[in-house]
Amino acid sequence: MSVFVYQTFVIKQDMFKEAIDNLRELKKFRNENYNHHVEILTPISGEDHTYALLSTYDGLGEMELENKRLFDDEEYLELIGPFFLEHVKESSLYTQIYRGLSERKADKKNDNKSEK
């Protein structure tokens, strides 16, 4: 069952360009080197400088393993440290974890019948 980690944060206005560049590097590094997928979400409405990272994992166990690997990786720490210390407004990080709603067994059986 997929697990989604949704993290919002406010980018400091005076560090906007640097923060966006750093975010792109974080996304690229994680997508190329780890077994999960990361997207950067930009605001269409609401607070203009509130951005989000949406990370998708195969499950809770995978999320825990990936996070351990990330925080043991010196190259990742060199990317993430400056981002949160220099580019993000203090106390603005908010993390939520969701999982996908599993299908009911009856729904799966009906799907299999309709495919035949």
mmCIF file of N, CA and C in Angstrom:
data_model
loop_
_atom_site.group_PDB
_atom_site.id
_atom_site.type_symbol
_atom_site.label_atom_id
_atom_site.label_comp_id
_atom_site.label_asym_id
_atom_site.label_seq_id
_atom_site.Cartn_x
_atom_site.Cartn_y
_atom_site.Cartn_z
ATOM 1 N N MET A 1 0.845 -1.171 0.000
ATOM 2 C CA MET A 1 0.000 0.000 0.000
ATOM 3 C C MET A 1 0.892 1.236 0.000
ATOM 4 N N SER A 2 0.690 2.138 -0.933
ATOM 5 C CA SER A 2 1.525 3.328 -1.049
ATOM 6 C C SER A 2 1.369 4.256 0.142
ATOM 7 N N VAL A 3 2.480 4.909 0.478
ATOM 8 C CA VAL A 3 2.513 5.912 1.540
ATOM 9 C C VAL A 3 2.970 7.219 0.903
ATOM 10 N N PHE A 4 2.269 8.302 1.243
ATOM 11 C CA PHE A 4 2.566 9.620 0.704
ATOM 12 C C PHE A 4 2.976 10.543 1.840
ATOM 13 N N VAL A 5 4.120 11.186 1.698
ATOM 14 C CA VAL A 5 4.582 12.155 2.687
ATOM 15 C C VAL A 5 4.465 13.531 2.048
ATOM 16 N N TYR A 6 3.659 14.372 2.682
ATOM 17 C CA TYR A 6 3.355 15.707 2.172
ATOM 18 C C TYR A 6 3.945 16.722 3.146
ATOM 19 N N GLN A 7 4.974 17.437 2.696
ATOM 20 C CA GLN A 7 5.652 18.409 3.552
ATOM 21 C C GLN A 7 5.505 19.800 2.960
ATOM 22 N N THR A 8 4.917 20.705 3.730
ATOM 23 C CA THR A 8 4.807 22.093 3.294
ATOM 24 C C THR A 8 5.786 22.941 4.087
ATOM 25 N N PHE A 9 6.195 24.036 3.468
ATOM 26 C CA PHE A 9 7.145 24.946 4.105
ATOM 27 C C PHE A 9 7.066 26.282 3.378
ATOM 28 N N VAL A 10 7.516 27.337 4.062
ATOM 29 C CA VAL A 10 7.530 28.675 3.485
ATOM 30 C C VAL A 10 8.973 29.017 3.119
ATOM 31 N N ILE A 11 9.167 29.401 1.870
ATOM 32 C CA ILE A 11 10.489 29.807 1.398
ATOM 33 C C ILE A 11 10.696 31.282 1.738
ATOM 34 N N LYS A 12 11.875 31.586 2.273
ATOM 35 C CA LYS A 12 12.218 32.975 2.566
ATOM 36 C C LYS A 12 12.275 33.755 1.256
ATOM 37 N N GLN A 13 11.623 34.914 1.227
ATOM 38 C CA GLN A 13 11.539 35.685 -0.005
ATOM 39 C C GLN A 13 12.905 36.125 -0.514
ATOM 40 N N ASP A 14 13.812 36.473 0.385
ATOM 41 C CA ASP A 14 15.122 36.948 -0.043
ATOM 42 C C ASP A 14 16.031 35.817 -0.520
ATOM 43 N N MET A 15 15.600 34.559 -0.354
ATOM 44 C CA MET A 15 16.388 33.394 -0.772
ATOM 45 C C MET A 15 15.636 32.567 -1.813
ATOM 46 N N PHE A 16 14.676 33.177 -2.490
ATOM 47 C CA PHE A 16 13.773 32.431 -3.358
ATOM 48 C C PHE A 16 14.497 31.677 -4.466
ATOM 49 N N LYS A 17 15.318 32.349 -5.252
ATOM 50 C CA LYS A 17 15.998 31.701 -6.374
ATOM 51 C C LYS A 17 16.881 30.558 -5.880
ATOM 52 N N GLU A 18 17.642 30.800 -4.831
ATOM 53 C CA GLU A 18 18.525 29.774 -4.280
ATOM 54 C C GLU A 18 17.727 28.580 -3.760
ATOM 55 N N ALA A 19 16.597 28.863 -3.135
ATOM 56 C CA ALA A 19 15.753 27.799 -2.587
ATOM 57 C C ALA A 19 15.181 26.921 -3.704
ATOM 58 N N ILE A 20 14.709 27.530 -4.776
ATOM 59 C CA ILE A 20 14.150 26.766 -5.892
ATOM 60 C C ILE A 20 15.235 25.912 -6.544
ATOM 61 N N ASP A 21 16.416 26.482 -6.735
ATOM 62 C CA ASP A 21 17.532 25.707 -7.288
ATOM 63 C C ASP A 21 17.866 24.519 -6.389
ATOM 64 N N ASN A 22 17.903 24.755 -5.084
ATOM 65 C CA ASN A 22 18.205 23.704 -4.116
ATOM 66 C C ASN A 22 17.115 22.629 -4.119
ATOM 67 N N LEU A 23 15.855 23.035 -4.198
ATOM 68 C CA LEU A 23 14.746 22.087 -4.265
ATOM 69 C C LEU A 23 14.866 21.181 -5.484
ATOM 70 N N ARG A 24 15.205 21.769 -6.611
ATOM 71 C CA ARG A 24 15.358 20.975 -7.839
ATOM 72 C C ARG A 24 16.489 19.957 -7.689
ATOM 73 N N GLU A 25 17.576 20.349 -7.046
ATOM 74 C CA GLU A 25 18.686 19.422 -6.803
ATOM 75 C C GLU A 25 18.276 18.299 -5.856
ATOM 76 N N LEU A 26 17.523 18.640 -4.807
ATOM 77 C CA LEU A 26 17.026 17.630 -3.865
ATOM 78 C C LEU A 26 16.150 16.610 -4.584
ATOM 79 N N LYS A 27 15.223 17.110 -5.394
ATOM 80 C CA LYS A 27 14.320 16.224 -6.132
ATOM 81 C C LYS A 27 15.111 15.307 -7.054
ATOM 82 N N LYS A 28 16.015 15.866 -7.841
ATOM 83 C CA LYS A 28 16.810 15.088 -8.780
ATOM 84 C C LYS A 28 17.638 14.029 -8.045
ATOM 85 N N PHE A 29 18.291 14.421 -6.972
ATOM 86 C CA PHE A 29 19.135 13.497 -6.209
ATOM 87 C C PHE A 29 18.320 12.329 -5.664
ATOM 88 N N ARG A 30 17.196 12.631 -5.047
ATOM 89 C CA ARG A 30 16.384 11.566 -4.453
ATOM 90 C C ARG A 30 15.775 10.664 -5.515
ATOM 91 N N ASN A 31 15.266 11.225 -6.600
ATOM 92 C CA ASN A 31 14.652 10.407 -7.647
ATOM 93 C C ASN A 31 15.669 9.525 -8.361
ATOM 94 N N GLU A 32 16.891 9.995 -8.486
ATOM 95 C CA GLU A 32 17.913 9.216 -9.191
ATOM 96 C C GLU A 32 18.612 8.185 -8.305
ATOM 97 N N ASN A 33 18.649 8.409 -6.998
ATOM 98 C CA ASN A 33 19.460 7.565 -6.121
ATOM 99 C C ASN A 33 18.678 6.721 -5.114
ATOM 100 N N TYR A 34 17.372 6.917 -5.030
ATOM 101 C CA TYR A 34 16.595 6.218 -4.005
ATOM 102 C C TYR A 34 15.328 5.603 -4.593
ATOM 103 N N ASN A 35 14.729 4.689 -3.831
ATOM 104 C CA ASN A 35 13.570 3.920 -4.291
ATOM 105 C C ASN A 35 12.241 4.561 -3.901
ATOM 106 N N HIS A 36 12.139 5.847 -4.103
ATOM 107 C CA HIS A 36 10.872 6.538 -3.919
ATOM 108 C C HIS A 36 10.824 7.692 -4.915
ATOM 109 N N HIS A 37 9.659 8.302 -5.041
ATOM 110 C CA HIS A 37 9.483 9.369 -6.015
ATOM 111 C C HIS A 37 9.148 10.669 -5.294
ATOM 112 N N VAL A 38 9.774 11.767 -5.715
ATOM 113 C CA VAL A 38 9.564 13.077 -5.099
ATOM 114 C C VAL A 38 9.065 14.056 -6.158
ATOM 115 N N GLU A 39 8.070 14.841 -5.796
ATOM 116 C CA GLU A 39 7.564 15.931 -6.634
ATOM 117 C C GLU A 39 7.619 17.224 -5.835
ATOM 118 N N ILE A 40 7.898 18.309 -6.525
ATOM 119 C CA ILE A 40 7.831 19.645 -5.919
ATOM 120 C C ILE A 40 6.490 20.235 -6.323
ATOM 121 N N LEU A 41 5.724 20.671 -5.341
ATOM 122 C CA LEU A 41 4.419 21.285 -5.615
ATOM 123 C C LEU A 41 4.532 22.791 -5.406
ATOM 124 N N THR A 42 4.094 23.539 -6.414
ATOM 125 C CA THR A 42 4.154 24.999 -6.349
ATOM 126 C C THR A 42 2.740 25.548 -6.170
ATOM 127 N N PRO A 43 2.624 26.664 -5.480
ATOM 128 C CA PRO A 43 1.284 27.192 -5.196
ATOM 129 C C PRO A 43 0.609 27.804 -6.425
ATOM 130 N N ILE A 44 -0.663 27.503 -6.564
ATOM 131 C CA ILE A 44 -1.505 28.161 -7.562
ATOM 132 C C ILE A 44 -2.383 29.180 -6.851
ATOM 133 N N SER A 45 -2.792 28.825 -5.645
ATOM 134 C CA SER A 45 -3.577 29.741 -4.824
ATOM 135 C C SER A 45 -3.050 29.648 -3.392
ATOM 136 N N GLY A 46 -3.527 30.514 -2.543
ATOM 137 C CA GLY A 46 -3.076 30.495 -1.151
ATOM 138 C C GLY A 46 -1.808 31.306 -0.965
ATOM 139 N N GLU A 47 -1.013 30.924 0.013
ATOM 140 C CA GLU A 47 0.219 31.643 0.341
ATOM 141 C C GLU A 47 1.243 31.480 -0.784
ATOM 142 N N ASP A 48 1.712 32.593 -1.324
ATOM 143 C CA ASP A 48 2.595 32.576 -2.486
ATOM 144 C C ASP A 48 3.918 31.862 -2.268
ATOM 145 N N HIS A 49 4.473 31.902 -1.110
ATOM 146 C CA HIS A 49 5.791 31.306 -0.876
ATOM 147 C C HIS A 49 5.712 29.994 -0.110
ATOM 148 N N THR A 50 4.522 29.391 -0.054
ATOM 149 C CA THR A 50 4.371 28.083 0.580
ATOM 150 C C THR A 50 4.457 27.010 -0.498
ATOM 151 N N TYR A 51 5.495 26.224 -0.416
ATOM 152 C CA TYR A 51 5.755 25.140 -1.363
ATOM 153 C C TYR A 51 5.597 23.812 -0.645
ATOM 154 N N ALA A 52 5.636 22.724 -1.411
ATOM 155 C CA ALA A 52 5.485 21.403 -0.805
ATOM 156 C C ALA A 52 6.346 20.386 -1.539
ATOM 157 N N LEU A 53 6.739 19.372 -0.807
ATOM 158 C CA LEU A 53 7.355 18.179 -1.370
ATOM 159 C C LEU A 53 6.372 17.039 -1.155
ATOM 160 N N LEU A 54 6.121 16.273 -2.198
ATOM 161 C CA LEU A 54 5.270 15.094 -2.099
ATOM 162 C C LEU A 54 6.139 13.889 -2.438
ATOM 163 N N SER A 55 6.377 13.039 -1.450
ATOM 164 C CA SER A 55 7.203 11.845 -1.637
ATOM 165 C C SER A 55 6.305 10.623 -1.575
ATOM 166 N N THR A 56 6.496 9.699 -2.521
ATOM 167 C CA THR A 56 5.684 8.490 -2.592
ATOM 168 C C THR A 56 6.570 7.272 -2.371
ATOM 169 N N TYR A 57 6.159 6.432 -1.415
ATOM 170 C CA TYR A 57 6.886 5.215 -1.054
ATOM 171 C C TYR A 57 5.975 4.011 -1.260
ATOM 172 N N ASP A 58 6.575 2.823 -1.369
ATOM 173 C CA ASP A 58 5.796 1.594 -1.537
ATOM 174 C C ASP A 58 5.046 1.206 -0.266
ATOM 175 N N GLY A 59 5.489 1.649 0.893
ATOM 176 C CA GLY A 59 4.832 1.328 2.151
ATOM 177 C C GLY A 59 5.567 1.981 3.304
ATOM 178 N N LEU A 60 5.045 1.804 4.522
ATOM 179 C CA LEU A 60 5.670 2.408 5.699
ATOM 180 C C LEU A 60 7.081 1.887 5.937
ATOM 181 N N GLY A 61 7.276 0.602 5.767
ATOM 182 C CA GLY A 61 8.601 0.017 5.961
ATOM 183 C C GLY A 61 9.601 0.601 4.982
ATOM 184 N N GLU A 62 9.191 0.723 3.727
ATOM 185 C CA GLU A 62 10.055 1.309 2.707
ATOM 186 C C GLU A 62 10.384 2.757 3.052
ATOM 187 N N MET A 63 9.399 3.499 3.553
ATOM 188 C CA MET A 63 9.624 4.887 3.943
ATOM 189 C C MET A 63 10.685 4.963 5.043
ATOM 190 N N GLU A 64 10.582 4.105 6.040
ATOM 191 C CA GLU A 64 11.552 4.108 7.131
ATOM 192 C C GLU A 64 12.951 3.754 6.638
ATOM 193 N N LEU A 65 13.064 2.740 5.784
ATOM 194 C CA LEU A 65 14.374 2.356 5.248
ATOM 195 C C LEU A 65 14.987 3.470 4.399
ATOM 196 N N GLU A 66 14.170 4.072 3.552
ATOM 197 C CA GLU A 66 14.664 5.146 2.692
ATOM 198 C C GLU A 66 15.120 6.346 3.521
ATOM 199 N N ASN A 67 14.362 6.697 4.555
ATOM 200 C CA ASN A 67 14.753 7.829 5.390
ATOM 201 C C ASN A 67 16.050 7.552 6.132
ATOM 202 N N LYS A 68 16.238 6.318 6.581
ATOM 203 C CA LYS A 68 17.501 5.960 7.233
ATOM 204 C C LYS A 68 18.648 6.101 6.247
ATOM 205 N N ARG A 69 18.456 5.576 5.042
ATOM 206 C CA ARG A 69 19.500 5.690 4.006
ATOM 207 C C ARG A 69 19.800 7.154 3.683
ATOM 208 N N LEU A 70 18.742 7.972 3.559
ATOM 209 C CA LEU A 70 18.928 9.387 3.246
ATOM 210 C C LEU A 70 19.781 10.083 4.304
ATOM 211 N N PHE A 71 19.446 9.874 5.562
ATOM 212 C CA PHE A 71 20.135 10.608 6.618
ATOM 213 C C PHE A 71 21.480 9.995 6.984
ATOM 214 N N ASP A 72 21.839 8.878 6.362
ATOM 215 C CA ASP A 72 23.191 8.324 6.456
ATOM 216 C C ASP A 72 24.043 8.770 5.264
ATOM 217 N N ASP A 73 23.447 9.444 4.304
ATOM 218 C CA ASP A 73 24.113 9.845 3.062
ATOM 219 C C ASP A 73 24.657 11.271 3.203
ATOM 220 N N GLU A 74 25.971 11.409 3.226
ATOM 221 C CA GLU A 74 26.613 12.722 3.403
ATOM 222 C C GLU A 74 26.246 13.698 2.283
ATOM 223 N N GLU A 75 26.154 13.194 1.054
ATOM 224 C CA GLU A 75 25.812 14.073 -0.071
ATOM 225 C C GLU A 75 24.404 14.652 0.096
ATOM 226 N N TYR A 76 23.471 13.821 0.551
ATOM 227 C CA TYR A 76 22.107 14.298 0.790
ATOM 228 C C TYR A 76 22.094 15.328 1.919
ATOM 229 N N LEU A 77 22.835 15.062 2.989
ATOM 230 C CA LEU A 77 22.880 15.996 4.113
ATOM 231 C C LEU A 77 23.435 17.354 3.691
ATOM 232 N N GLU A 78 24.370 17.350 2.751
ATOM 233 C CA GLU A 78 24.913 18.608 2.238
ATOM 234 C C GLU A 78 23.874 19.393 1.441
ATOM 235 N N LEU A 79 22.898 18.699 0.858
ATOM 236 C CA LEU A 79 21.818 19.370 0.123
ATOM 237 C C LEU A 79 20.701 19.836 1.058
ATOM 238 N N ILE A 80 20.312 18.969 1.972
ATOM 239 C CA ILE A 80 19.140 19.252 2.809
ATOM 240 C C ILE A 80 19.440 20.250 3.933
ATOM 241 N N GLY A 81 20.647 20.200 4.474
ATOM 242 C CA GLY A 81 21.009 21.101 5.574
ATOM 243 C C GLY A 81 20.833 22.560 5.217
ATOM 244 N N PRO A 82 21.518 23.039 4.177
ATOM 245 C CA PRO A 82 21.367 24.448 3.802
ATOM 246 C C PRO A 82 19.939 24.808 3.406
ATOM 247 N N PHE A 83 19.244 23.860 2.780
ATOM 248 C CA PHE A 83 17.874 24.170 2.363
ATOM 249 C C PHE A 83 17.020 24.566 3.560
ATOM 250 N N PHE A 84 16.983 23.717 4.576
ATOM 251 C CA PHE A 84 16.112 24.009 5.716
ATOM 252 C C PHE A 84 16.676 25.095 6.637
ATOM 253 N N LEU A 85 17.977 25.213 6.716
ATOM 254 C CA LEU A 85 18.570 26.224 7.600
ATOM 255 C C LEU A 85 18.600 27.618 6.979
ATOM 256 N N GLU A 86 18.811 27.704 5.675
ATOM 257 C CA GLU A 86 18.995 29.000 5.035
ATOM 258 C C GLU A 86 17.826 29.460 4.179
ATOM 259 N N HIS A 87 17.056 28.526 3.620
ATOM 260 C CA HIS A 87 16.047 28.899 2.625
ATOM 261 C C HIS A 87 14.614 28.813 3.114
ATOM 262 N N VAL A 88 14.384 28.131 4.223
ATOM 263 C CA VAL A 88 13.017 27.935 4.715
ATOM 264 C C VAL A 88 12.785 28.771 5.974
ATOM 265 N N LYS A 89 11.645 29.416 5.998
ATOM 266 C CA LYS A 89 11.276 30.227 7.165
ATOM 267 C C LYS A 89 11.166 29.327 8.393
ATOM 268 N N GLU A 90 11.765 29.749 9.477
ATOM 269 C CA GLU A 90 11.789 28.962 10.710
ATOM 270 C C GLU A 90 10.370 28.628 11.184
ATOM 271 N N SER A 91 10.186 27.410 11.635
ATOM 272 C CA SER A 91 8.919 26.894 12.183
ATOM 273 C C SER A 91 7.809 26.760 11.144
ATOM 274 N N SER A 92 8.148 26.780 9.851
ATOM 275 C CA SER A 92 7.091 26.680 8.846
ATOM 276 C C SER A 92 6.951 25.276 8.268
ATOM 277 N N LEU A 93 7.865 24.365 8.590
ATOM 278 C CA LEU A 93 7.789 23.006 8.045
ATOM 279 C C LEU A 93 6.658 22.238 8.718
ATOM 280 N N TYR A 94 5.807 21.631 7.892
ATOM 281 C CA TYR A 94 4.681 20.849 8.396
ATOM 282 C C TYR A 94 4.615 19.564 7.578
ATOM 283 N N THR A 95 4.676 18.426 8.246
ATOM 284 C CA THR A 95 4.708 17.135 7.570
ATOM 285 C C THR A 95 3.460 16.331 7.897
ATOM 286 N N GLN A 96 2.856 15.767 6.858
ATOM 287 C CA GLN A 96 1.722 14.873 7.007
ATOM 288 C C GLN A 96 2.028 13.593 6.246
ATOM 289 N N ILE A 97 1.576 12.454 6.775
ATOM 290 C CA ILE A 97 1.784 11.171 6.128
ATOM 291 C C ILE A 97 0.421 10.548 5.859
ATOM 292 N N TYR A 98 0.223 10.126 4.616
ATOM 293 C CA TYR A 98 -1.028 9.499 4.202
ATOM 294 C C TYR A 98 -0.721 8.145 3.588
ATOM 295 N N ARG A 99 -1.720 7.289 3.554
ATOM 296 C CA ARG A 99 -1.608 6.051 2.782
ATOM 297 C C ARG A 99 -2.828 5.954 1.881
ATOM 298 N N GLY A 100 -2.648 5.250 0.780
ATOM 299 C CA GLY A 100 -3.759 5.067 -0.141
ATOM 300 C C GLY A 100 -4.817 4.171 0.472
ATOM 301 N N LEU A 101 -6.058 4.442 0.170
ATOM 302 C CA LEU A 101 -7.164 3.625 0.642
ATOM 303 C C LEU A 101 -7.207 2.352 -0.181
ATOM 304 N N SER A 102 -7.135 1.212 0.493
ATOM 305 C CA SER A 102 -7.133 -0.054 -0.236
ATOM 306 C C SER A 102 -8.520 -0.329 -0.802
ATOM 307 N N GLU A 103 -8.516 -1.084 -1.898
ATOM 308 C CA GLU A 103 -9.781 -1.461 -2.515
ATOM 309 C C GLU A 103 -10.432 -2.566 -1.704
ATOM 310 N N ARG A 104 -11.757 -2.613 -1.762
ATOM 311 C CA ARG A 104 -12.462 -3.706 -1.105
ATOM 312 C C ARG A 104 -12.337 -4.953 -1.961
ATOM 313 N N LYS A 105 -12.408 -6.109 -1.341
ATOM 314 C CA LYS A 105 -12.285 -7.369 -2.076
ATOM 315 C C LYS A 105 -13.358 -7.489 -3.145
ATOM 316 N N ALA A 106 -14.566 -7.047 -2.858
ATOM 317 C CA ALA A 106 -15.663 -7.126 -3.831
ATOM 318 C C ALA A 106 -15.342 -6.265 -5.055
ATOM 319 N N ASP A 107 -14.726 -5.101 -4.843
ATOM 320 C CA ASP A 107 -14.359 -4.228 -5.962
ATOM 321 C C ASP A 107 -13.316 -4.904 -6.851
ATOM 322 N N LYS A 108 -12.352 -5.579 -6.257
ATOM 323 C CA LYS A 108 -11.327 -6.271 -7.023
ATOM 324 C C LYS A 108 -11.912 -7.404 -7.854
ATOM 325 N N LYS A 109 -12.864 -8.169 -7.264
ATOM 326 C CA LYS A 109 -13.498 -9.252 -8.000
ATOM 327 C C LYS A 109 -14.288 -8.712 -9.189
ATOM 328 N N ASN A 110 -15.006 -7.607 -8.988
ATOM 329 C CA ASN A 110 -15.779 -7.005 -10.083
ATOM 330 C C ASN A 110 -14.870 -6.493 -11.183
ATOM 331 N N ASP A 111 -13.734 -5.918 -10.822
ATOM 332 C CA ASP A 111 -12.781 -5.443 -11.820
ATOM 333 C C ASP A 111 -12.257 -6.589 -12.658
ATOM 334 N N ASN A 112 -11.963 -7.724 -12.026
ATOM 335 C CA ASN A 112 -11.449 -8.889 -12.747
ATOM 336 C C ASN A 112 -12.494 -9.444 -13.700
ATOM 337 N N LYS A 113 -13.779 -9.459 -13.299
ATOM 338 C CA LYS A 113 -14.848 -9.947 -14.160
ATOM 339 C C LYS A 113 -15.042 -9.049 -15.373
ATOM 340 N N SER A 114 -14.950 -7.735 -15.189
ATOM 341 C CA SER A 114 -15.185 -6.805 -16.285
ATOM 342 C C SER A 114 -14.047 -6.835 -17.307
ATOM 343 N N GLU A 115 -12.845 -7.295 -16.892
ATOM 344 C CA GLU A 115 -11.718 -7.371 -17.808
ATOM 345 C C GLU A 115 -11.839 -8.583 -18.729
ATOM 346 N N LYS A 116 -12.629 -9.593 -18.394
ATOM 347 C CA LYS A 116 -12.738 -10.833 -19.204
ATOM 348 C C LYS A 116 -13.615 -10.642 -20.404
#
